[in-house]
Each structure stands twice: as C-alpha cells, then as structure tokens.
mmCIF file of C-alpha atoms in Angstrom:
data_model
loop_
_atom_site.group_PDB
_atom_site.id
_atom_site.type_symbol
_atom_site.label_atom_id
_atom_site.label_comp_id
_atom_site.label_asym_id
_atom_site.label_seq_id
_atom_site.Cartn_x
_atom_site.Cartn_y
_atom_site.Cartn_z
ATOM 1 C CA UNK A 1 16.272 -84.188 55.076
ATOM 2 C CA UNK A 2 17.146 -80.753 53.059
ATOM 3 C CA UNK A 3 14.047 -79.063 51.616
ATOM 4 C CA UNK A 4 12.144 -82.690 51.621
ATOM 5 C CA UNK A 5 8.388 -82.921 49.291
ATOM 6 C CA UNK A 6 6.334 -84.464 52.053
ATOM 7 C CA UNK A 7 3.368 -86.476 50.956
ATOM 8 C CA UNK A 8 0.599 -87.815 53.449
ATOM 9 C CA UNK A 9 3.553 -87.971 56.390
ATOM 10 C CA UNK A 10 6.643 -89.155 54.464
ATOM 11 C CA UNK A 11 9.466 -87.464 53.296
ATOM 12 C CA UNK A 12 11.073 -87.218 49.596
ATOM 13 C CA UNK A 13 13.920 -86.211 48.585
ATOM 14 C CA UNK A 14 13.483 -86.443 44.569
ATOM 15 C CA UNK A 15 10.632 -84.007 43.243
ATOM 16 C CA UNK A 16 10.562 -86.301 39.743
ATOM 17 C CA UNK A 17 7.836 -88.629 40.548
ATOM 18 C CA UNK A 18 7.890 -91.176 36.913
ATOM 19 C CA UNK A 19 5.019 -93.646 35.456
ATOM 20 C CA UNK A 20 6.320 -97.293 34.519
ATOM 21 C CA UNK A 21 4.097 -97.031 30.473
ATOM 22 C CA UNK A 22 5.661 -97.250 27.215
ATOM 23 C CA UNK A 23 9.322 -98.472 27.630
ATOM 24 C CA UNK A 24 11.159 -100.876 25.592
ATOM 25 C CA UNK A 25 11.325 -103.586 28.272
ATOM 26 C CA UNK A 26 11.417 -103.762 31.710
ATOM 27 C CA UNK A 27 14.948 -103.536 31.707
ATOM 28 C CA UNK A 28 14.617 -100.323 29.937
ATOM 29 C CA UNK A 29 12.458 -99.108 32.527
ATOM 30 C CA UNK A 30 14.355 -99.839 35.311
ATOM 31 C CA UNK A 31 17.272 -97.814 33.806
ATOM 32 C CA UNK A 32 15.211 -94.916 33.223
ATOM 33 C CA UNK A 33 14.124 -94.909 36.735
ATOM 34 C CA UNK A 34 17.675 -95.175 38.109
ATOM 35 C CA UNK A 35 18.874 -92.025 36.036
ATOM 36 C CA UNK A 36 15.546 -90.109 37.196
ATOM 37 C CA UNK A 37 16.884 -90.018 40.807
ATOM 38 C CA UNK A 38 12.990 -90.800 41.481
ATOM 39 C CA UNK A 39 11.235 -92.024 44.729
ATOM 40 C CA UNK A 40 7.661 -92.547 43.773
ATOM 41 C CA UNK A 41 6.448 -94.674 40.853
ATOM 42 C CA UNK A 42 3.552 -95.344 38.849
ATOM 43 C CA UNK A 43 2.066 -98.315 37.973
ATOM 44 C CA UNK A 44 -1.542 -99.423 36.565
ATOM 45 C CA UNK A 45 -3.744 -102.034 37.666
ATOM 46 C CA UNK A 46 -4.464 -104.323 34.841
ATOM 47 C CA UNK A 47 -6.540 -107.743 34.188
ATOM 48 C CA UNK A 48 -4.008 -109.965 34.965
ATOM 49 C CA UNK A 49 -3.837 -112.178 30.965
ATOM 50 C CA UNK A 50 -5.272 -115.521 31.878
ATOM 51 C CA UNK A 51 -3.427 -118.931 30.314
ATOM 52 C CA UNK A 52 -0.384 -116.861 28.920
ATOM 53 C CA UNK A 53 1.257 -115.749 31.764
ATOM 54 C CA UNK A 54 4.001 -118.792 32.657
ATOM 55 C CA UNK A 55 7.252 -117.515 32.989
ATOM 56 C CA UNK A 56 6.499 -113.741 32.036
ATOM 57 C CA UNK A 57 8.635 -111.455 34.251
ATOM 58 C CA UNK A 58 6.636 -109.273 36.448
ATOM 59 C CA UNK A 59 7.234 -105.717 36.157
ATOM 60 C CA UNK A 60 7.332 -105.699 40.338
ATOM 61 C CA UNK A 61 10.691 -107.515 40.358
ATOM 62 C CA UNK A 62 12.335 -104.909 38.679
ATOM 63 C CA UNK A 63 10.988 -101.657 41.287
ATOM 64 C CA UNK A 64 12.779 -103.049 44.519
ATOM 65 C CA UNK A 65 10.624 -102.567 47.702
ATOM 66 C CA UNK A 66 13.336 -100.355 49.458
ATOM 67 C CA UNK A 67 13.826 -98.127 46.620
ATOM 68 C CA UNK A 68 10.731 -96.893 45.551
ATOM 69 C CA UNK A 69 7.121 -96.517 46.480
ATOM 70 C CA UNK A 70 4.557 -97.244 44.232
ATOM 71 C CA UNK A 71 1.929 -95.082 43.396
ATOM 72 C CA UNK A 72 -0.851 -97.435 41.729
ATOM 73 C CA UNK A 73 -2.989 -95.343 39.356
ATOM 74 C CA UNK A 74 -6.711 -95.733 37.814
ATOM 75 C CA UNK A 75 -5.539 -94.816 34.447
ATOM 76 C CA UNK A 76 -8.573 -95.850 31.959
ATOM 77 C CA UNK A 77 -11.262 -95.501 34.503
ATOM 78 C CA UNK A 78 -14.420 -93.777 33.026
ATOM 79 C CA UNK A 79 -16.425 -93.573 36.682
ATOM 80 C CA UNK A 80 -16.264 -93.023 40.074
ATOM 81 C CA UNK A 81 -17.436 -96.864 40.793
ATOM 82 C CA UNK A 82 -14.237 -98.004 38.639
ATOM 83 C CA UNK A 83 -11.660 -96.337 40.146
ATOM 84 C CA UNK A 84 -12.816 -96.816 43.593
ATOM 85 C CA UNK A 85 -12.202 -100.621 42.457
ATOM 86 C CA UNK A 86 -9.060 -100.507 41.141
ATOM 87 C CA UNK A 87 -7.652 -99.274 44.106
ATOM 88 C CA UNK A 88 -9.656 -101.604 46.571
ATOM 89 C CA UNK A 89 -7.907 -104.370 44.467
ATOM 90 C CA UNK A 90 -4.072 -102.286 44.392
ATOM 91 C CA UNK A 91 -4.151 -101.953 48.135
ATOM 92 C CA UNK A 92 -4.889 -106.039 48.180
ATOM 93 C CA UNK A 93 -1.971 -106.164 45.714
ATOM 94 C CA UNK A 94 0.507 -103.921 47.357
ATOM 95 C CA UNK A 95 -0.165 -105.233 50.632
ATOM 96 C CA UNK A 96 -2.241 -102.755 52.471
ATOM 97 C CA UNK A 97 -0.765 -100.078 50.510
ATOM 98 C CA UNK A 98 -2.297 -96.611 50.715
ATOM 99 C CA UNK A 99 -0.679 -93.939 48.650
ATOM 100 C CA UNK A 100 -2.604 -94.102 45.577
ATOM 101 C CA UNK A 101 -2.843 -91.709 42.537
ATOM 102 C CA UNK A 102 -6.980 -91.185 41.301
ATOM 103 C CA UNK A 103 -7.626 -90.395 37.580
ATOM 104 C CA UNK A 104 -11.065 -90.819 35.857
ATOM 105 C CA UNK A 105 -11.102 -89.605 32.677
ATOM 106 C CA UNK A 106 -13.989 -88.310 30.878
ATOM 107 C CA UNK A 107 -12.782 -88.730 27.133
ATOM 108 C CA UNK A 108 -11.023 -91.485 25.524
ATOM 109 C CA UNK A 109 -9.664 -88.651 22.588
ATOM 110 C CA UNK A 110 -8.345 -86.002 24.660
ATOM 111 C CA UNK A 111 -8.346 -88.143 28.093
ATOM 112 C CA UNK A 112 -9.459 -84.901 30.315
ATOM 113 C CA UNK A 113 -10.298 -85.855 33.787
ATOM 114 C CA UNK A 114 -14.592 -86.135 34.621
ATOM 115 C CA UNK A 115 -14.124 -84.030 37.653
ATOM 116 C CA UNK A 116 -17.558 -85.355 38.813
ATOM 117 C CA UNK A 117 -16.577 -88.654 39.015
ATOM 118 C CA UNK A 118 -13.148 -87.501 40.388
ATOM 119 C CA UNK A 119 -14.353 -85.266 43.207
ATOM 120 C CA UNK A 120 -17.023 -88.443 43.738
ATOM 121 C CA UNK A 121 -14.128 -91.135 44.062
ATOM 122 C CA UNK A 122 -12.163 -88.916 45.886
ATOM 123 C CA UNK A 123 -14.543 -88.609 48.582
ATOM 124 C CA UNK A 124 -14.686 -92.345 48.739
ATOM 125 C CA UNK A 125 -11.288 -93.013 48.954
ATOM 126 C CA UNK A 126 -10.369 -90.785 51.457
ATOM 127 C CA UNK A 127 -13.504 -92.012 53.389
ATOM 128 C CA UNK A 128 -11.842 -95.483 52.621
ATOM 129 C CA UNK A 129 -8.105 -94.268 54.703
ATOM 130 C CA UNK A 130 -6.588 -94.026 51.163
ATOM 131 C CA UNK A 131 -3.777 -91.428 50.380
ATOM 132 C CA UNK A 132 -5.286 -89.670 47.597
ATOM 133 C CA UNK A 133 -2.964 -87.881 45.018
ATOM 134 C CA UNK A 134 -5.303 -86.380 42.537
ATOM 135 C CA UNK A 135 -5.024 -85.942 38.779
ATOM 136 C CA UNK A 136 -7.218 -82.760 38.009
ATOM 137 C CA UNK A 137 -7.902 -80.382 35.537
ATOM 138 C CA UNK A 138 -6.174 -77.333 35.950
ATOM 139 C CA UNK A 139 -9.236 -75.221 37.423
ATOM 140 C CA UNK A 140 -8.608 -74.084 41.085
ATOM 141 C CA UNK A 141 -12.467 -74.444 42.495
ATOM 142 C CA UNK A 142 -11.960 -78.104 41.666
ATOM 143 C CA UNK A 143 -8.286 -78.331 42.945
ATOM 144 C CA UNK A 144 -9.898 -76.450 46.210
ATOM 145 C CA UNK A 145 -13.154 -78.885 46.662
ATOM 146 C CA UNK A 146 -10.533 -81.623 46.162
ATOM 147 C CA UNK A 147 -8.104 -80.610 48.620
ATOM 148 C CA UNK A 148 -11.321 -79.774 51.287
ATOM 149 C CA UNK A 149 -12.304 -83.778 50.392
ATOM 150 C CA UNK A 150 -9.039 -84.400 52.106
ATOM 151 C CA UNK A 151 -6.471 -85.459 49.045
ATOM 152 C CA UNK A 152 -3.086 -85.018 50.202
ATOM 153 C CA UNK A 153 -1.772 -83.846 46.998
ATOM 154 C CA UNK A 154 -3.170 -82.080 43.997
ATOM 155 C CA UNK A 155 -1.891 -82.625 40.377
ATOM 156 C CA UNK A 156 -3.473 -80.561 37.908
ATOM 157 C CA UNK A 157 -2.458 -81.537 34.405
ATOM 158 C CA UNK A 158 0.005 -79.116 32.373
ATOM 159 C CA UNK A 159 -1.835 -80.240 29.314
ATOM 160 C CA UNK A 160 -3.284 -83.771 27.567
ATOM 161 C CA UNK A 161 -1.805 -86.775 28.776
ATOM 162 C CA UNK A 162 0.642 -87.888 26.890
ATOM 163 C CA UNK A 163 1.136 -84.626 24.588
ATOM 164 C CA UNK A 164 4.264 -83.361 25.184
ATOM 165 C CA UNK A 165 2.965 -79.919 24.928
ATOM 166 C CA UNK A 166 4.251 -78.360 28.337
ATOM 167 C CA UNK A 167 2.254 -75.850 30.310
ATOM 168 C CA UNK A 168 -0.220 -74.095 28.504
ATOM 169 C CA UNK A 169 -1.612 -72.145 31.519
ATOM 170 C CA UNK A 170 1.218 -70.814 33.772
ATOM 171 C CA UNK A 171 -1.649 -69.023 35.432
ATOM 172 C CA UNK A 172 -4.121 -70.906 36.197
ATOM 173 C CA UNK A 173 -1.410 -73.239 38.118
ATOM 174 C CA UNK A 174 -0.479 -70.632 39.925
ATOM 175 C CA UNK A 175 -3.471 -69.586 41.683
ATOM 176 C CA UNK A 176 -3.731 -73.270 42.614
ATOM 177 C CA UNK A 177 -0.066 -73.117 43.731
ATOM 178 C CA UNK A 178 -1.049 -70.142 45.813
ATOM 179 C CA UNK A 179 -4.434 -71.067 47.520
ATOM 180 C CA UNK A 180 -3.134 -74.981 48.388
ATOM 181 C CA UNK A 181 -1.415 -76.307 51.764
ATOM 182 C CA UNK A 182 -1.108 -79.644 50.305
ATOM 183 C CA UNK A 183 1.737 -79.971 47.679
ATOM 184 C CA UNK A 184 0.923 -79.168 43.903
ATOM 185 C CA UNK A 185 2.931 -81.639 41.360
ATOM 186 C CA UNK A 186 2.199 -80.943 37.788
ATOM 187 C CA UNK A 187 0.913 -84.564 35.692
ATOM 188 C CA UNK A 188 0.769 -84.663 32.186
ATOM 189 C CA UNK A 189 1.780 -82.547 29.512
ATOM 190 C CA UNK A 190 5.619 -82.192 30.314
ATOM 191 C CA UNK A 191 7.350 -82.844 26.777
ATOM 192 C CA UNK A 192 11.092 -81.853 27.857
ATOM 193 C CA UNK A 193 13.244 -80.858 30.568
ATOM 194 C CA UNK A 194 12.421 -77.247 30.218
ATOM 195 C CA UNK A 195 8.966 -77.825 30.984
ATOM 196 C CA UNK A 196 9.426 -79.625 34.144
ATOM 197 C CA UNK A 197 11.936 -76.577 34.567
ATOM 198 C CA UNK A 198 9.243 -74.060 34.571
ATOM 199 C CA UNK A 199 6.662 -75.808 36.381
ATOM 200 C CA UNK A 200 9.176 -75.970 39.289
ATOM 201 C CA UNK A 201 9.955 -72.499 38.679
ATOM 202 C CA UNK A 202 6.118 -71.532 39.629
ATOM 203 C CA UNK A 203 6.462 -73.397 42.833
ATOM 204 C CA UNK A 204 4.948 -76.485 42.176
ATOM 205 C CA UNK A 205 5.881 -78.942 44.709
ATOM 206 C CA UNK A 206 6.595 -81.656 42.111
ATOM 207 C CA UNK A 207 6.211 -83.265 38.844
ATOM 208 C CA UNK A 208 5.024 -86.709 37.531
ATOM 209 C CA UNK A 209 5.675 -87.652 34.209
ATOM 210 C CA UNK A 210 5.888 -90.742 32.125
ATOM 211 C CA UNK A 211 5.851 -90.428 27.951
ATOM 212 C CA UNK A 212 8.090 -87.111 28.129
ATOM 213 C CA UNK A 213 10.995 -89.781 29.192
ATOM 214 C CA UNK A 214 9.857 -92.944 27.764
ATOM 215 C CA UNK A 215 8.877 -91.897 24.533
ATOM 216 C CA UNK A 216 12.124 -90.118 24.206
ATOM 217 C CA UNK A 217 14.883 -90.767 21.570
ATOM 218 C CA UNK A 218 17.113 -91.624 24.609
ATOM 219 C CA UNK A 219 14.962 -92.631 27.415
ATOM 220 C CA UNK A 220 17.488 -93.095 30.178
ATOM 221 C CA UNK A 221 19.004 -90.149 29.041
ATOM 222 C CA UNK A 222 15.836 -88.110 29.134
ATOM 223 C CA UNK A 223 15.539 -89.406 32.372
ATOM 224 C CA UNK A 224 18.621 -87.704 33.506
ATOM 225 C CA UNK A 225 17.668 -84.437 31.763
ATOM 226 C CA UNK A 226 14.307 -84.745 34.290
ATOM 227 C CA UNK A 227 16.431 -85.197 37.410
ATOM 228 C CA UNK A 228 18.436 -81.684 36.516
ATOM 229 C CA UNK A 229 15.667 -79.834 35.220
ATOM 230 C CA UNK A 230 13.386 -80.620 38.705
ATOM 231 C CA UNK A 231 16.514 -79.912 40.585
ATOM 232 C CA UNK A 232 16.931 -76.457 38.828
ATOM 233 C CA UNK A 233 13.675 -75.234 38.817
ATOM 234 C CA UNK A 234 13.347 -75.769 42.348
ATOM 235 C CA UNK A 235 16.626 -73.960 43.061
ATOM 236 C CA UNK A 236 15.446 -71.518 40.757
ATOM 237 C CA UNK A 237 11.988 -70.661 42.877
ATOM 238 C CA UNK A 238 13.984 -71.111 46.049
ATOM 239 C CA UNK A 239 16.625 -68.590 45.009
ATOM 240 C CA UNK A 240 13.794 -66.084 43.689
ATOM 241 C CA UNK A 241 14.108 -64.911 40.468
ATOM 242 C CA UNK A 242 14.743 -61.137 39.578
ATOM 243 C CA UNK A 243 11.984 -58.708 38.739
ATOM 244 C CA UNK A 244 10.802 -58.300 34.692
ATOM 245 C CA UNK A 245 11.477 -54.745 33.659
ATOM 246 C CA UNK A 246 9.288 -54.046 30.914
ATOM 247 C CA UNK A 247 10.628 -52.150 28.723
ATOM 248 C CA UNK A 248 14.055 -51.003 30.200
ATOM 249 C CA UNK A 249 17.381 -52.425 30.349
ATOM 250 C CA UNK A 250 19.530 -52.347 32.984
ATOM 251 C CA UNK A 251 23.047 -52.881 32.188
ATOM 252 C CA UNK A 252 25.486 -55.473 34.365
ATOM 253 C CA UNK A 253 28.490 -53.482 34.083
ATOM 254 C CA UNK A 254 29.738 -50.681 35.630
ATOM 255 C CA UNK A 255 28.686 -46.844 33.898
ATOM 256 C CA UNK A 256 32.494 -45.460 34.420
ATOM 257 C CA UNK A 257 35.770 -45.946 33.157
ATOM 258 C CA UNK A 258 34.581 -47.305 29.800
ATOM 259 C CA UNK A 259 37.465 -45.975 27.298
ATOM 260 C CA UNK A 260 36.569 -43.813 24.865
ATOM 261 C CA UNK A 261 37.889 -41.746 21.682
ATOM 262 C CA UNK A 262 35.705 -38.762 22.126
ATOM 263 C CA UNK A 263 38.146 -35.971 23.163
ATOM 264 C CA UNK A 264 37.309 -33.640 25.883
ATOM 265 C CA UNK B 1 -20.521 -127.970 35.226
ATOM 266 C CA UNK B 2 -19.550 -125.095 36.931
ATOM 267 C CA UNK B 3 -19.736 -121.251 34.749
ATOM 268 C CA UNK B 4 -17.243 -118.180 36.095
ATOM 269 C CA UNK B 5 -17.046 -115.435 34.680
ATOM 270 C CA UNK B 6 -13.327 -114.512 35.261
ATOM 271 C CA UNK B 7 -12.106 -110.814 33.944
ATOM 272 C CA UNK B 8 -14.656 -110.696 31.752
ATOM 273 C CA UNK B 9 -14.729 -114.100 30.109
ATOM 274 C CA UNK B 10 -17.461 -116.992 30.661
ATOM 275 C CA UNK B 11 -15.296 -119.884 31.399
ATOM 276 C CA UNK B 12 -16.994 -123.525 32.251
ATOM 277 C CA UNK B 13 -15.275 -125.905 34.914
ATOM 278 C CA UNK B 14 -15.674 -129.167 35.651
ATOM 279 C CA UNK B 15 -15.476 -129.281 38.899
ATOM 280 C CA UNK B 16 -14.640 -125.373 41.229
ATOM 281 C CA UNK B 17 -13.657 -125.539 45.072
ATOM 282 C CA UNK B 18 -12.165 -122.556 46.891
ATOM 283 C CA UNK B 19 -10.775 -119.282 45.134
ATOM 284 C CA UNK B 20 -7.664 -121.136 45.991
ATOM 285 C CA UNK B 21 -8.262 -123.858 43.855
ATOM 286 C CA UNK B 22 -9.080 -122.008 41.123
ATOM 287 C CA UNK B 23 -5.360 -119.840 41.653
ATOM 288 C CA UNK B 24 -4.052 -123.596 40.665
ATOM 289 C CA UNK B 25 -6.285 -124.318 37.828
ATOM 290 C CA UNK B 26 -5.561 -120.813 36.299
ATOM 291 C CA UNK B 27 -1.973 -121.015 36.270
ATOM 292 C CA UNK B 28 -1.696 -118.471 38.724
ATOM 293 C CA UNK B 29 0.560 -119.686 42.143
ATOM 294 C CA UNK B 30 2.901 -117.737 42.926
ATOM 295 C CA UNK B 31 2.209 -114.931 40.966
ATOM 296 C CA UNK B 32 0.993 -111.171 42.346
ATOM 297 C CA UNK B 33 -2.397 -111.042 41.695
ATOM 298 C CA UNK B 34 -5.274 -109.568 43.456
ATOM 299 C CA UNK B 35 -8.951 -110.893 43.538
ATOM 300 C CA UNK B 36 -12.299 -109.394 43.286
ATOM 301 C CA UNK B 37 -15.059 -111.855 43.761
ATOM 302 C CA UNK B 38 -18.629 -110.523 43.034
ATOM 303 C CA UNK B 39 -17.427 -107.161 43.646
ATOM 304 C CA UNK B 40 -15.932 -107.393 46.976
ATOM 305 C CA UNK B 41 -11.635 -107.534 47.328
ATOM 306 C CA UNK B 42 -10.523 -111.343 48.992
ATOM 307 C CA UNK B 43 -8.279 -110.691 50.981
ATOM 308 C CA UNK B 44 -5.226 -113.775 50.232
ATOM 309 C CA UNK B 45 -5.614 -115.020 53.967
ATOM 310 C CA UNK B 46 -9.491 -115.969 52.850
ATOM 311 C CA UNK B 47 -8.119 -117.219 49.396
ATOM 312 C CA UNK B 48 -8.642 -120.856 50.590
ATOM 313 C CA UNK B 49 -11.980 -120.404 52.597
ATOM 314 C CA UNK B 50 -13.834 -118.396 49.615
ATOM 315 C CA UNK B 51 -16.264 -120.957 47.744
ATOM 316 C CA UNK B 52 -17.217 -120.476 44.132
ATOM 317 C CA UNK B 53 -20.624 -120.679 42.902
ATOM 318 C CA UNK B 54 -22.195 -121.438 39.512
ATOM 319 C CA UNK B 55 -22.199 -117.610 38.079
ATOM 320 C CA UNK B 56 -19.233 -116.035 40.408
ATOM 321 C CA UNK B 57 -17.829 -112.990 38.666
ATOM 322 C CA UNK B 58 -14.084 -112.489 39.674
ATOM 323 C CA UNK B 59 -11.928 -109.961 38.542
ATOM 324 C CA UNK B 60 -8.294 -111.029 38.706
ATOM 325 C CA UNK B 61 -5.373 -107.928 38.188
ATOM 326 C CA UNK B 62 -1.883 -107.670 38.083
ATOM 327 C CA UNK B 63 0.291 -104.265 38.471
ATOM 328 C CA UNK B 64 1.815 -103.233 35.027
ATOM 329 C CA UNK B 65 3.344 -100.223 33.224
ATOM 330 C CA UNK B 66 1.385 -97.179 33.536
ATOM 331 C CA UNK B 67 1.757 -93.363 34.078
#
C-alpha cells in the first residue's frame, strides 16, 4: 500500500478518520462516510433505551463490517473508572474488538480532556491489550507520558470539540509531531477543509473529525471537501513546501528580454 | 418480587432467571447489546448461565452516533 497511516499493525489508506454524531439519519450518515473515502469510524457507547427500541434501525447495519473499522469512543466520560467501562463493554459489543479511541473530559462547557484521568485510563487500557488512540490536549509532556504508557496513536485536539475553530496552536502540534514515533491525527476543532489542509501540512499523520462534516450545510458534500483537503495536505508535506522569505520577493519570471520603451 | 436496577432505573419483576431471560423480558433478542452485571462485562456465551439476584445492577449499551 502507497504511503499507508499504520495504526497498532494495520494499514490505511484514507488519513480522514470521521465520527458517526449529529447527522440527519442514518442514511445521511452513511452517505457522508462514502464521500469521505474514510476507513476508521467513530461510534459511542450508549445506554441502550429500554421498552422503545422494537423495530429501530441500528446504526451498525449501515457501517458494513468489511468496509470500515470502528473506533468506539468514551465520549461523555468524566473519570478514569468510566471510560475504562465503556470500553470493557465496546470490546463485548464489537466482538473482541480492540482499537478503541479514550476521551475523558474534564468540563462539560468547554469539554477539555482531564489528562489525569486520561493518562490513568490509558494505563489501564493498554494494561487491558486495548489499542489506545488518545484524545489529548495539545501539550507535548502529556502527548509524551501518553505515548511512553504505550497508546498507539496520539490525537491532540486542534481546538474545543465541536467548535469549528481550526488550529489555534500550529506550534505546539508540531513539537508533538516532532518528538512522536506513533502517528499524530489531529481531533477536534477542524471547521473546514482548509483546516484539515493545514494540519496535514504540519505532518500530522491524520485527522478525525465529526461536526466539521455533519453540521455542514451539505454534509456529504463536506465530506468530499475532507477527502481532498487530507489528500492535499499530505501531498503538500510530502512534496515539501518552499522556504518563507521574509521580506523579499523573488520573482518567477525570467530578469531578461522584458521589452521596454526606454531608449538606449 | 424481584428489584434490578437496569441502566440506571429500579425496575421490579415478578419472577428473574438468567441474564438471558431477562434479554426476552426486555425486548432485547436479537439486538446488539452488551451487558455489565454488577460491574463486571458478561460475556454473551455466559448470557444464559448468569443468575440475577434481588438488587443486581446491570448496565445494558448499544453503539450509536458519536465523534
């Protein structure tokens, strides 16, 4: 596989990794999905509604088992202890399934991760033979303690879930780009394609999204736009972009032969 | 009577068997669920050969949208 993403042993060849929230219908969502180009999909564990469930279609008929591979989340998870549990009961779900993405929150306003109760979890998990892909702030002592703990990828957020506000610290990503030998993928925060754009630009390995292409006018459409802009900003880093000059201009045409009126 | 507590909710049986009975009684055959009982995951093969007692917690999920 050309220039695969390789997460805890198995290749990818999509970069877009896209959460299941906030469509119109299933239906909806399995479009979306289709026009991402996406391998990897979120979904959250939930108390399944008792006495009103007859007949309700299941959002796990509509993510075929060859096509994708679900990445169950602990979205809403306040501790360690919680998330821990939720994934106990996803891998009973998905059938001894072990690629899992941790999240514990530490604010129901801004939803920023308690990296306490993260690096905590973590530990368990991995402990536990899960595949841990990490939501994390975007501080690269954390990033580094979780990637020691033995996560196999590392997703700092670009900004607040569900914002749309794009990367507010190109920098701080960086350095964890730099320092990490498991792949980066930027979660949360990408509002358009540009965004996703740039974060591939810095190098990250990946990037997860869900209300950048659900909560768009044109969801399936937005979709697409995620597919390209992944797709470009990875060609983009590959390709290596030219140097800034600061404060000079270089022009792209040739010096000589421009005509001229000036005599002599 | 029998009292669960099921995902959060006190609910009152007349009569409670197996976890497996209780997937019946719920509604919930056939369905992809996955069980907690007391804190610890039942595995489906033990479905049947998990007894309820008077005060069981269980904690009963589903996989749904989420990011």
């Amino acid at each position: 596989m050309q220039d695969a993403l390789t997460i805890a042993g198995k290749s990818y060849q999509s970069r877009l990794l896209v959460g299941t929230g906030k469509y119109r219908d299933f239906q909806q969502t399995a479009d979306a999905l289709d026009a991402s180009g996406c391998e990897i999909v979120t979904v959250a564990i939930r108390r399944v509604n008792l006495g009103q469930t007859a007949g309700e279609p299941n959002l796990l008929d509509f993510l075929p088992k060859n096509r994708y591979t679900l990445l169950p989340n602990t979205a809403g998870c306040y501790s360690a202890d919680d998330a821990v549990r939720t994934l106990r009961l996803a891998r009973e779900l998905l059938d001894d399934h072990r690629l899992v993405k941790l999240e514990v929150l530490g604010d129901p306003n801004n939803l920023y991760p308690n990296m306490r109760e993260t690096l905590k979890a973590a530990e368990t998990l991995v402990k536990e033979g899960f595949d841990v892909m990490v939501y994390t702030s975007d501080d690269p002592i954390a990033a580094r303690e979780l990637e020691q703990i033995g996560c196999c990828a590392i997703m700092p957020l670009a900004s607040l879930i569900g914002s749309g506000m794009g990367i507010l610290n190109p920098w701080n990503l960086q350095l964890i780009i730099e320092q990490a030998k498991v792949p980066v993928l930027v979660d949360a925060g990408v509002g358009t394609a540009s965004d996703a754009a740039i974060g591939m630009e810095l190098g990250c390995d990946g990037v997860l999204m869900n209300t950048a292409i659900a909560a768009a006018q044109d969801p399936v459409r937005m979709a697409r736009a995620m597919k390209l802009a992944v797709e470009a900003g990875r060609e983009a880093h590959l390709a290596g972009r030219m140097p800034r000059r600061f404060y000079s201009a270089t022009p792209s045409s040739p010096l000589e032969g421009v005509i001229s009126s000036r005599k002599g | 009577m029998t009292t669960l507590i099921i995902n959060g909710e006190t609910r009152q049986f007349d009569e409670i068997g197996t976890l497996d009975a209780l997937i019946d009684t719920l509604d919930l055959r056939g369905k992809r669920i996955a069980i907690e009982h007391n804190g610890e995951i039942v595995p489906r093969s033990q479905h049947a050969h998990t007894r309820l007692s008077d005060g069981d917690m269980l904690e009963v999920v589903v996989a749904v949208g989420g990011g």
